[in-house]
Short mmCIF file of C-alpha atoms and ligand atoms in Angstrom, two decimals:
data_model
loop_
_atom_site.label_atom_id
_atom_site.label_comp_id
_atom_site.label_asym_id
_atom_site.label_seq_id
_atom_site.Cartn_x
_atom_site.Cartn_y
_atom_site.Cartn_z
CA UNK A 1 0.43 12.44 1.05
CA UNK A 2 -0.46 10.76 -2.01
CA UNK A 3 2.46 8.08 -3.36
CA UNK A 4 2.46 7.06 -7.20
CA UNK A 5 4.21 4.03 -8.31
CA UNK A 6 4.01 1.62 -11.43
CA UNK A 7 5.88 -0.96 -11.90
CA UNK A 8 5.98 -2.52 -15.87
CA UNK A 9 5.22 -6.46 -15.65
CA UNK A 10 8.17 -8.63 -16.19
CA UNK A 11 8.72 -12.01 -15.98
CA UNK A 12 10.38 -14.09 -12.72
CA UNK A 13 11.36 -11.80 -9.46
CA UNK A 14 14.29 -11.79 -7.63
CA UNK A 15 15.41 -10.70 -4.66
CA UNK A 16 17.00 -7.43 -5.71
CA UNK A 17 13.26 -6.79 -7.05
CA UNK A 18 11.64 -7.82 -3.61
CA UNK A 19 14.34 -5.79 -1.11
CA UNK A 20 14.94 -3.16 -3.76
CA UNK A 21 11.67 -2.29 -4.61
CA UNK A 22 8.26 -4.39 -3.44
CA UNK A 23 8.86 -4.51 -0.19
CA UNK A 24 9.46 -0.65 -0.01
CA UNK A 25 6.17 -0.58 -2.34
CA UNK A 26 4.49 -2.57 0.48
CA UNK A 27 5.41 -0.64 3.50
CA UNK A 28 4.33 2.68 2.14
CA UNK A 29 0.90 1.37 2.71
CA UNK A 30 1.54 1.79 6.27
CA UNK A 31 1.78 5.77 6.09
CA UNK A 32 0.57 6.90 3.02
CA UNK A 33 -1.98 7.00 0.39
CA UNK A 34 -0.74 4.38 -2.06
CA UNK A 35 -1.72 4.30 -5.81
CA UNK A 36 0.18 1.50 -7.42
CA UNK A 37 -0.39 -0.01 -11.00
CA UNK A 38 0.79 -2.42 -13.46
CA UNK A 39 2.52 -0.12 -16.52
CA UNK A 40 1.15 -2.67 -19.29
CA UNK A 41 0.92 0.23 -21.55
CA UNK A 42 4.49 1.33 -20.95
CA UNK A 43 5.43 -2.52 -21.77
CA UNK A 44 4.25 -2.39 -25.17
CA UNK A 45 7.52 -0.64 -26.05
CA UNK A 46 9.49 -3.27 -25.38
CA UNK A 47 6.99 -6.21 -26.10
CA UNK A 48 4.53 -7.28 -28.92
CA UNK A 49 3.51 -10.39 -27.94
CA UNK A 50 -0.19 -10.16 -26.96
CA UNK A 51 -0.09 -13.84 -24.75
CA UNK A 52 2.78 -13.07 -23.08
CA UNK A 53 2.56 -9.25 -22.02
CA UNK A 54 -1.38 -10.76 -20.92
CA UNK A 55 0.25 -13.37 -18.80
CA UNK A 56 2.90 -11.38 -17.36
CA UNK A 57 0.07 -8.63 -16.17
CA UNK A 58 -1.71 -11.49 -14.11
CA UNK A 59 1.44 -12.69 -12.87
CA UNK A 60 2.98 -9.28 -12.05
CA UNK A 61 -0.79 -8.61 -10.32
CA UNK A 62 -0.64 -11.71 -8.63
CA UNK A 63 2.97 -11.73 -7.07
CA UNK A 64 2.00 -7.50 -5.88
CA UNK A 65 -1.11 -8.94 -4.27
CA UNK A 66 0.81 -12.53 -2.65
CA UNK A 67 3.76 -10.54 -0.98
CA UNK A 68 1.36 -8.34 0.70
CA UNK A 69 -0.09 -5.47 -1.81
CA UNK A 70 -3.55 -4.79 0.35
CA UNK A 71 -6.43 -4.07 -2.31
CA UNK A 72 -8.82 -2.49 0.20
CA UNK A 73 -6.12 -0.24 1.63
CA UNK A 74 -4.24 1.00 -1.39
CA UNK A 75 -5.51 1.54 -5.06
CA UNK A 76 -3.85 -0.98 -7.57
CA UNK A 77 -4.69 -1.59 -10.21
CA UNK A 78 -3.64 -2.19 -14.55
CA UNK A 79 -2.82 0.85 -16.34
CA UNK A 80 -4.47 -0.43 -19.40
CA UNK A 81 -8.33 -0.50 -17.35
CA UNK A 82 -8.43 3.19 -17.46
CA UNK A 83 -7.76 3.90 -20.94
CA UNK A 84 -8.69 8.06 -20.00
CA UNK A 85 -4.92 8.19 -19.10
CA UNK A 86 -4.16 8.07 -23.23
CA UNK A 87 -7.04 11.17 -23.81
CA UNK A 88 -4.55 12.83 -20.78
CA UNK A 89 -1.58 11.70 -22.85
CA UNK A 90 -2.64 13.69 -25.65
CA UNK A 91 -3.99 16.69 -24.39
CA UNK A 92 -0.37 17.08 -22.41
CA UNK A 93 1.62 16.22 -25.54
CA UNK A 94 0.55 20.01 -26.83
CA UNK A 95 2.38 21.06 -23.51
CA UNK A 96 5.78 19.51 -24.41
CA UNK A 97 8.21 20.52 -26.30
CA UNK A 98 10.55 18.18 -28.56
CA UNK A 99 13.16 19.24 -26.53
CA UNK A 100 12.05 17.95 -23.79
CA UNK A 101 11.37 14.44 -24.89
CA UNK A 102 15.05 14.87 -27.18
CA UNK A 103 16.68 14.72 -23.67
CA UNK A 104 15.16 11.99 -22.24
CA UNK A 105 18.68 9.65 -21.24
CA UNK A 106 16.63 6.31 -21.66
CA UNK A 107 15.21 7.30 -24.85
CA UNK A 108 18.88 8.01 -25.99
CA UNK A 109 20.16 5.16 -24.26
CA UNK A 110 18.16 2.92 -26.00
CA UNK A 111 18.75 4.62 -29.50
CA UNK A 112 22.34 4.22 -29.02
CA UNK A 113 22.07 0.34 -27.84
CA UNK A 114 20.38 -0.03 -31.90
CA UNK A 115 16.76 -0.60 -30.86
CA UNK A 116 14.85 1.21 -33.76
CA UNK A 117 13.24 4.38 -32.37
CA UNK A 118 9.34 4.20 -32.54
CA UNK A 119 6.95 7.15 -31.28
CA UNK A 120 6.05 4.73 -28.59
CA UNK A 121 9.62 5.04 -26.94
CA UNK A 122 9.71 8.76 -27.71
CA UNK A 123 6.59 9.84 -26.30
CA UNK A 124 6.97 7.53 -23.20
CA UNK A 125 7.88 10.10 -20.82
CA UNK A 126 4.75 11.80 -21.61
CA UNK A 127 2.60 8.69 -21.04
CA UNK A 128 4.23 8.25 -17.76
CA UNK A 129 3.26 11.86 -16.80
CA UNK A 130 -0.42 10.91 -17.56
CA UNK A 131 -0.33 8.96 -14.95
CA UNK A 132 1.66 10.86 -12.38
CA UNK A 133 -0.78 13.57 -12.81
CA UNK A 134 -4.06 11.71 -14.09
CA UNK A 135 -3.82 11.05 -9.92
CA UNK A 136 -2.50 14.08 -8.40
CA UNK A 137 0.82 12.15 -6.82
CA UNK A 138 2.50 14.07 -4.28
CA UNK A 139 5.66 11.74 -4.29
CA UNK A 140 6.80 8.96 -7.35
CA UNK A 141 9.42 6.56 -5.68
CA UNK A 142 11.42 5.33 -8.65
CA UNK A 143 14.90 4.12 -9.02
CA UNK A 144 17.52 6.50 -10.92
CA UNK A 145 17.21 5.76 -14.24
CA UNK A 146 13.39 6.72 -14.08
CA UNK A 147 14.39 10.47 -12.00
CA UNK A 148 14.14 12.15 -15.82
CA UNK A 149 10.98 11.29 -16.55
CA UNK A 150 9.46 12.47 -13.14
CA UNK A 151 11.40 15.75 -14.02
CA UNK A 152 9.28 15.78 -17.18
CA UNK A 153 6.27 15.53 -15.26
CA UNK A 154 6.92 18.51 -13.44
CA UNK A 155 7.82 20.65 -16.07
CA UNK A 156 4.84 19.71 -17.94
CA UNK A 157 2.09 20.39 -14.94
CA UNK A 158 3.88 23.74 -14.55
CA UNK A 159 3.37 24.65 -17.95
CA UNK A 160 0.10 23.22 -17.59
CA UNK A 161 -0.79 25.02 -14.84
CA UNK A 162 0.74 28.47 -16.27
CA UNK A 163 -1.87 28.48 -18.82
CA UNK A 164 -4.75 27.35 -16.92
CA UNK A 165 -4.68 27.61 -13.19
CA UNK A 166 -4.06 24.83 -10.36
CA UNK A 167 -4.95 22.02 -12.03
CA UNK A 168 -2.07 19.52 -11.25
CA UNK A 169 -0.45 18.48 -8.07
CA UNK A 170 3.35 19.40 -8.72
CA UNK A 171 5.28 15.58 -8.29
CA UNK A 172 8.04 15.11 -6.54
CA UNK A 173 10.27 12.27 -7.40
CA UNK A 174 11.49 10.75 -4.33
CA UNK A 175 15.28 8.77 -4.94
CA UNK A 176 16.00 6.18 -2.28
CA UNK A 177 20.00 6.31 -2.00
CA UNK A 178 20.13 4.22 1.21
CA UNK A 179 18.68 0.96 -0.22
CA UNK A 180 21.51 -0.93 -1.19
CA UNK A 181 21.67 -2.65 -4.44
CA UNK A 182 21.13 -6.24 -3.87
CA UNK A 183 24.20 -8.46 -5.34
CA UNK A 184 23.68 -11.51 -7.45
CA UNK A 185 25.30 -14.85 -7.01
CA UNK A 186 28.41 -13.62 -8.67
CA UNK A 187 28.97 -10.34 -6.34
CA UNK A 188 27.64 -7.80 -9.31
CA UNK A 189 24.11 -6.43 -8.86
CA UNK A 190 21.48 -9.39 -9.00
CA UNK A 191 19.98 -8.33 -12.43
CA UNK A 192 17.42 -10.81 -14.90
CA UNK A 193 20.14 -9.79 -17.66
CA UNK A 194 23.25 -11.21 -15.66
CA UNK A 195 21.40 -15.06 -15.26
CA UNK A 196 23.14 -14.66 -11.37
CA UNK A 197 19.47 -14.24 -9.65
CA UNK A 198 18.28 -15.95 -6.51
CA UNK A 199 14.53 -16.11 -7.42
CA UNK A 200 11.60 -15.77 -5.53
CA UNK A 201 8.78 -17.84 -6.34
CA UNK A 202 11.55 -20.64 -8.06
CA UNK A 203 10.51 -24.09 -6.45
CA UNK A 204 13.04 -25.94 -3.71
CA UNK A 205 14.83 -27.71 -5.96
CA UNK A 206 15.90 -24.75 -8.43
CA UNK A 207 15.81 -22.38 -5.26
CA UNK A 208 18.46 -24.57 -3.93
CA UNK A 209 20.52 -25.31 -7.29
CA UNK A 210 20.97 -21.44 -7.53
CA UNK A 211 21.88 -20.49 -3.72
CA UNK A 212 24.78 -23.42 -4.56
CA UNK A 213 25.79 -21.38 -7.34
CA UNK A 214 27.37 -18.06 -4.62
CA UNK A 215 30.57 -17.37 -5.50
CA UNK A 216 32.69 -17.87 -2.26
CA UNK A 217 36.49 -17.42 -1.83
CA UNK A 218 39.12 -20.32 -1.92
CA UNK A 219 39.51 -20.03 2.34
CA UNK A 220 39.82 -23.61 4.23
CA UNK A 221 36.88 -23.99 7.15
CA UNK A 222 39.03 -23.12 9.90
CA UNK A 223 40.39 -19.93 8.85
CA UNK A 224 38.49 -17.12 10.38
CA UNK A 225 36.58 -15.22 7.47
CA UNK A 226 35.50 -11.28 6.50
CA UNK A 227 31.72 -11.76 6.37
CA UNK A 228 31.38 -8.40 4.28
CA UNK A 229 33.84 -9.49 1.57
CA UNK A 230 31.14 -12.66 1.22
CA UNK A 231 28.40 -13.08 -1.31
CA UNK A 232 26.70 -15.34 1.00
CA UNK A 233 26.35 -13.02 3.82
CA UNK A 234 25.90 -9.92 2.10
CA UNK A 235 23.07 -11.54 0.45
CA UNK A 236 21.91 -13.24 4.20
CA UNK A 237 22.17 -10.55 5.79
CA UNK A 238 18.84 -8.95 4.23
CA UNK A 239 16.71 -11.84 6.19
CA UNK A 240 18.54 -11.44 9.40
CA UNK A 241 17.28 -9.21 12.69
CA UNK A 242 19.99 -7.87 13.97
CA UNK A 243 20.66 -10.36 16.99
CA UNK A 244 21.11 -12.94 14.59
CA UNK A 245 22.86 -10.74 12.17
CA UNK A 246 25.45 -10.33 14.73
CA UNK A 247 25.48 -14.34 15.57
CA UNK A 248 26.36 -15.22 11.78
CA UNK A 249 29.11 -12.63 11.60
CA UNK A 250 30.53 -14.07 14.67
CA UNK A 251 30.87 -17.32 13.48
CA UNK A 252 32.20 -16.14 10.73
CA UNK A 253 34.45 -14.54 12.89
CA UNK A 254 35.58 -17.32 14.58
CA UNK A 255 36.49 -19.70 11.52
CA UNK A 256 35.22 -23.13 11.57
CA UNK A 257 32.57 -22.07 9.19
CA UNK A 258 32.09 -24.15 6.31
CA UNK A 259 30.41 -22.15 2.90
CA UNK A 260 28.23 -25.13 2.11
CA UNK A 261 26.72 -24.92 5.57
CA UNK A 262 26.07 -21.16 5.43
CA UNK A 263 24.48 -21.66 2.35
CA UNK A 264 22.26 -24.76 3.04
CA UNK A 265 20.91 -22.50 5.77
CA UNK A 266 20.24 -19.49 3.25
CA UNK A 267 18.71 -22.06 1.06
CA UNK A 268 16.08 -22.38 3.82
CA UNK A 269 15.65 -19.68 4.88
CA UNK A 270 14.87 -18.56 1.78
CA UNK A 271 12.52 -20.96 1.33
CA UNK A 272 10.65 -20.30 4.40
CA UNK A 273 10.43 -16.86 4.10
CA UNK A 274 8.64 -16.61 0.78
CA UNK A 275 6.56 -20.07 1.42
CA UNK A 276 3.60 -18.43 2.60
CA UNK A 277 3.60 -15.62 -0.28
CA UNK A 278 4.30 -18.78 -2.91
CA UNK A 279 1.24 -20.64 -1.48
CA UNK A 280 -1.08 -16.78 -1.46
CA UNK A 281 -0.11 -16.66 -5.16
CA UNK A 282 -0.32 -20.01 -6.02
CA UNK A 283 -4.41 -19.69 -5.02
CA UNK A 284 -4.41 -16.51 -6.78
CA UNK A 285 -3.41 -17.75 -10.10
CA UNK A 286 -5.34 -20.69 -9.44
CA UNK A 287 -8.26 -18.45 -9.89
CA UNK A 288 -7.80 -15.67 -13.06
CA UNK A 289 -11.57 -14.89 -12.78
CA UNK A 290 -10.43 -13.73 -8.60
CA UNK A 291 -7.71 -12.13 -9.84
CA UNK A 292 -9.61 -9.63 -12.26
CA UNK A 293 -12.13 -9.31 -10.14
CA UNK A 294 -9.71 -7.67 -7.25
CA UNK A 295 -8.27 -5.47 -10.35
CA UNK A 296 -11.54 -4.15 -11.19
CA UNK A 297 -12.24 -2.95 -8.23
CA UNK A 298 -9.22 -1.55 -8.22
CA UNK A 299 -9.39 -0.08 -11.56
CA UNK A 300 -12.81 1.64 -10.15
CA UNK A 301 -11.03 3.49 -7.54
CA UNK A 302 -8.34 4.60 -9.99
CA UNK A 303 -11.19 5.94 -12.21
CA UNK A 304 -13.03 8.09 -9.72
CA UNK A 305 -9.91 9.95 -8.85
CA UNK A 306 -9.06 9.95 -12.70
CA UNK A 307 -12.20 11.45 -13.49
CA UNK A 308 -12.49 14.08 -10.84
CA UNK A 309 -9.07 15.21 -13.00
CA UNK A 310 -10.08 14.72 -15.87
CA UNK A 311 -13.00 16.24 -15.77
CA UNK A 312 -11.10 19.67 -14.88
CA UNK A 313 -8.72 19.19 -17.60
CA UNK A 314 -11.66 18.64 -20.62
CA UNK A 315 -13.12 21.66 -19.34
CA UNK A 316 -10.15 23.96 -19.03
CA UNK A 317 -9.15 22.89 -22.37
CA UNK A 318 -12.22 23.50 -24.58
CA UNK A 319 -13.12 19.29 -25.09
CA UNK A 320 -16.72 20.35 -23.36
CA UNK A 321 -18.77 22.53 -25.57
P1 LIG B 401 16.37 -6.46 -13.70
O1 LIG B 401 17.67 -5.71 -13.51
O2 LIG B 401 16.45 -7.85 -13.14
O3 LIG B 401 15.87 -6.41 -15.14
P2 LIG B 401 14.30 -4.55 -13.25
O4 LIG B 401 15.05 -3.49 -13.97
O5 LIG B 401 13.09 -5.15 -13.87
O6 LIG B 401 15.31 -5.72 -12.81
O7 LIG B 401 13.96 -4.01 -11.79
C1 LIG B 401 12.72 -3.62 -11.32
C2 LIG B 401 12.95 -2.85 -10.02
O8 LIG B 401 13.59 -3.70 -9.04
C3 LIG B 401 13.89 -1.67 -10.22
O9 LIG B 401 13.17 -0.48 -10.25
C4 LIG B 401 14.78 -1.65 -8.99
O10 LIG B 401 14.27 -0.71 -8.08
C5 LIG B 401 14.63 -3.02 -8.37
N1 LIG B 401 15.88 -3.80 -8.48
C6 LIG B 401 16.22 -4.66 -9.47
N2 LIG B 401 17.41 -5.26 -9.22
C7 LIG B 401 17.84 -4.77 -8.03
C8 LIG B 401 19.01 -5.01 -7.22
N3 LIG B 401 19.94 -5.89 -7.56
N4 LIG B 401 19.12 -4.32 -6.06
C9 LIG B 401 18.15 -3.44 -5.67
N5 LIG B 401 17.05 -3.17 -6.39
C10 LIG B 401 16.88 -3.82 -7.56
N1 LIG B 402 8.60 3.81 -16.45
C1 LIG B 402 8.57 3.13 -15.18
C2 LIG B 402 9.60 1.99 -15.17
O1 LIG B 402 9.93 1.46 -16.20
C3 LIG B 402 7.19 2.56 -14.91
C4 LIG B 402 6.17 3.65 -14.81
C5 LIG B 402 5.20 3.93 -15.70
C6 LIG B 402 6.04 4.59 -13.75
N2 LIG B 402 4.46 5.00 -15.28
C7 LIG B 402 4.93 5.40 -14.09
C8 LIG B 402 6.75 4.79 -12.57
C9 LIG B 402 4.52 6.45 -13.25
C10 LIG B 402 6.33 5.84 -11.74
C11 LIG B 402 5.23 6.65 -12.09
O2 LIG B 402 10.07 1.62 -14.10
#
């Protein structure tokens, strides 16, 4: 079983990022095949700025590779390394119809929010098939909004296929509906765009400034207290095995529990959960040179699978003469 992922490069992550996504992203190591990349390509449609999109693809690498992304086991690698996937891009454009793309709800979305339409938005969906095919991905774990475009992928391999035989694994998206969304410091989902993040690699002082800033209920110490009607627990909770899940809703329970407490302990914990993965990618960026070295060997595994598929595809479709 072959699982696809990639995951655009964006600035500071949070914890909705690590429980939603990463550390799902992480774990899949342990069963499956795991191709994972960084979608710098796909980030050009939303940024132009050379330094910055070149920063955030070390930093994106680096934070994968510090909370436990293992290089030997799993191909990952920078989307942008194996430029073949934009010869794929093309040759499967001729397999989709305007139509097809017209649909696309993020493409619309964005329209409608005023950004100006470019042929990079529009033919997105058909770059992001490159890639679920270029590798021959059994399953693509992506979050809702991204279902469509694995939908696209699949209707273009079949038409591919139609015309010239079993050249693409069919994809399968695969929707995760149990993982929770993560809530923010103000109860609504933890988001970059809200400003109510608790972030990951942020350093003690900031760390602690923003655990501070939960939003608890007016309810004196003593009074007993709901633990799942509180920010602070719901957001706990995530760190918590389940004997000492069921000790912090008992004191909660119990009343005599003070907010500022709960939260000083959060604060820590926190801390020393990520403190190992802050030091790991700390070193990492300490060393750019490292860094790319670990992505071109990754890049070198993404190209020999590449290749075998690519090879089919120039062949089937008339590029070797
Ligand atoms: P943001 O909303 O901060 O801009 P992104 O859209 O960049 O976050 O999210 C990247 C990935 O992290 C998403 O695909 C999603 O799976 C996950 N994610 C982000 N926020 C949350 C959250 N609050 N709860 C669960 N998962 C989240
Ligand atoms: N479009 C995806 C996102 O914004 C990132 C992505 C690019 C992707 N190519 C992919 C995800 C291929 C899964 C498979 O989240």
């Amino acid at each position: 079983m072959r699982i696809l992922s990639g995951i655009q490069p964006s600035g500071s992550l949070h914890l909705g990022n690590y429980f939603g996504m990463m550390s799902k992203m992480i774990a899949y190591q342990e069963q499956s095949e795991l191709f994972c990349f960084i979608a710098n390509y796909h980030a050009q449609t939303s940024l132009s700025d050379g330094k910055t999109l070149a920063r955030g693809t070390l930093e994106a690498a680096a934070n994968f590779l510090a909370l436990g992304m293992d290089p030997d086991r799993s191909t990952f690698w920078v989307q942008s390394d194996i430029p073949e996937v934009q010869e794929l891009t093309w040759i499967l454009s001729n397999f989709t119809p305007m139509g097809l793309l017209e649909r696309c709800h993020s493409y619309k979305d964005k329209v409608a929010k005023g950004i100006a339409a470019n042929h990079g938005l529009f033919a997105y969906p058909v770059l992001m098939t490159a890639d679920i095919l270029m590798y021959q991905s059994d399953k693509v774990p992506v979050g809702k909004d991204q279902k469509q475009h694995v939908e696209v992928a699949r209707d273009i391999a079949i038409k591919f296929n139609n015309e010239y035989g079993e050249i693409f694994t069919i994809p399968e998206p695969e929707i995760d509906d149990e993982v929770a969304t993560v809530p923010g410091l103000d109860g609504q989902k933890m988001s970059k765009s809200y400003g109510n993040t608790i972030d990951l690699f942020a350093d003690d002082k900031a760390l602690r400034k923003q655990v501070m800033r939960i939003v608890t209920a007016p309810i004196a110490v003593e009074d007993p207290k709901d633990p799942d009607a509180c920010n602070v627990y719901k957001i706990f909770r995530l760190f918590l095995d389940k004997a000492r899940d069921a000790a912090l809703r008992q004191r909660y329970k119990d009343g005599g529990l003070a907010f500022g407490e709960v939260k000083q302990e959060l604060f820590e914990t926190v801390r020393d959960f990520f403190a190992p993965h802050a030091a790991r990618r700390a070193e990492l960026l300490a060393d750019p040179d490292g860094l790319r070295a670990i992505l071109a060997r990754g890049a070198d595994k993404a190209r020999y699978a590449a290749n075998k598929t690519l090879r089919k595809v120039r062949k089937k479709t008339g590029l070797v003469y």
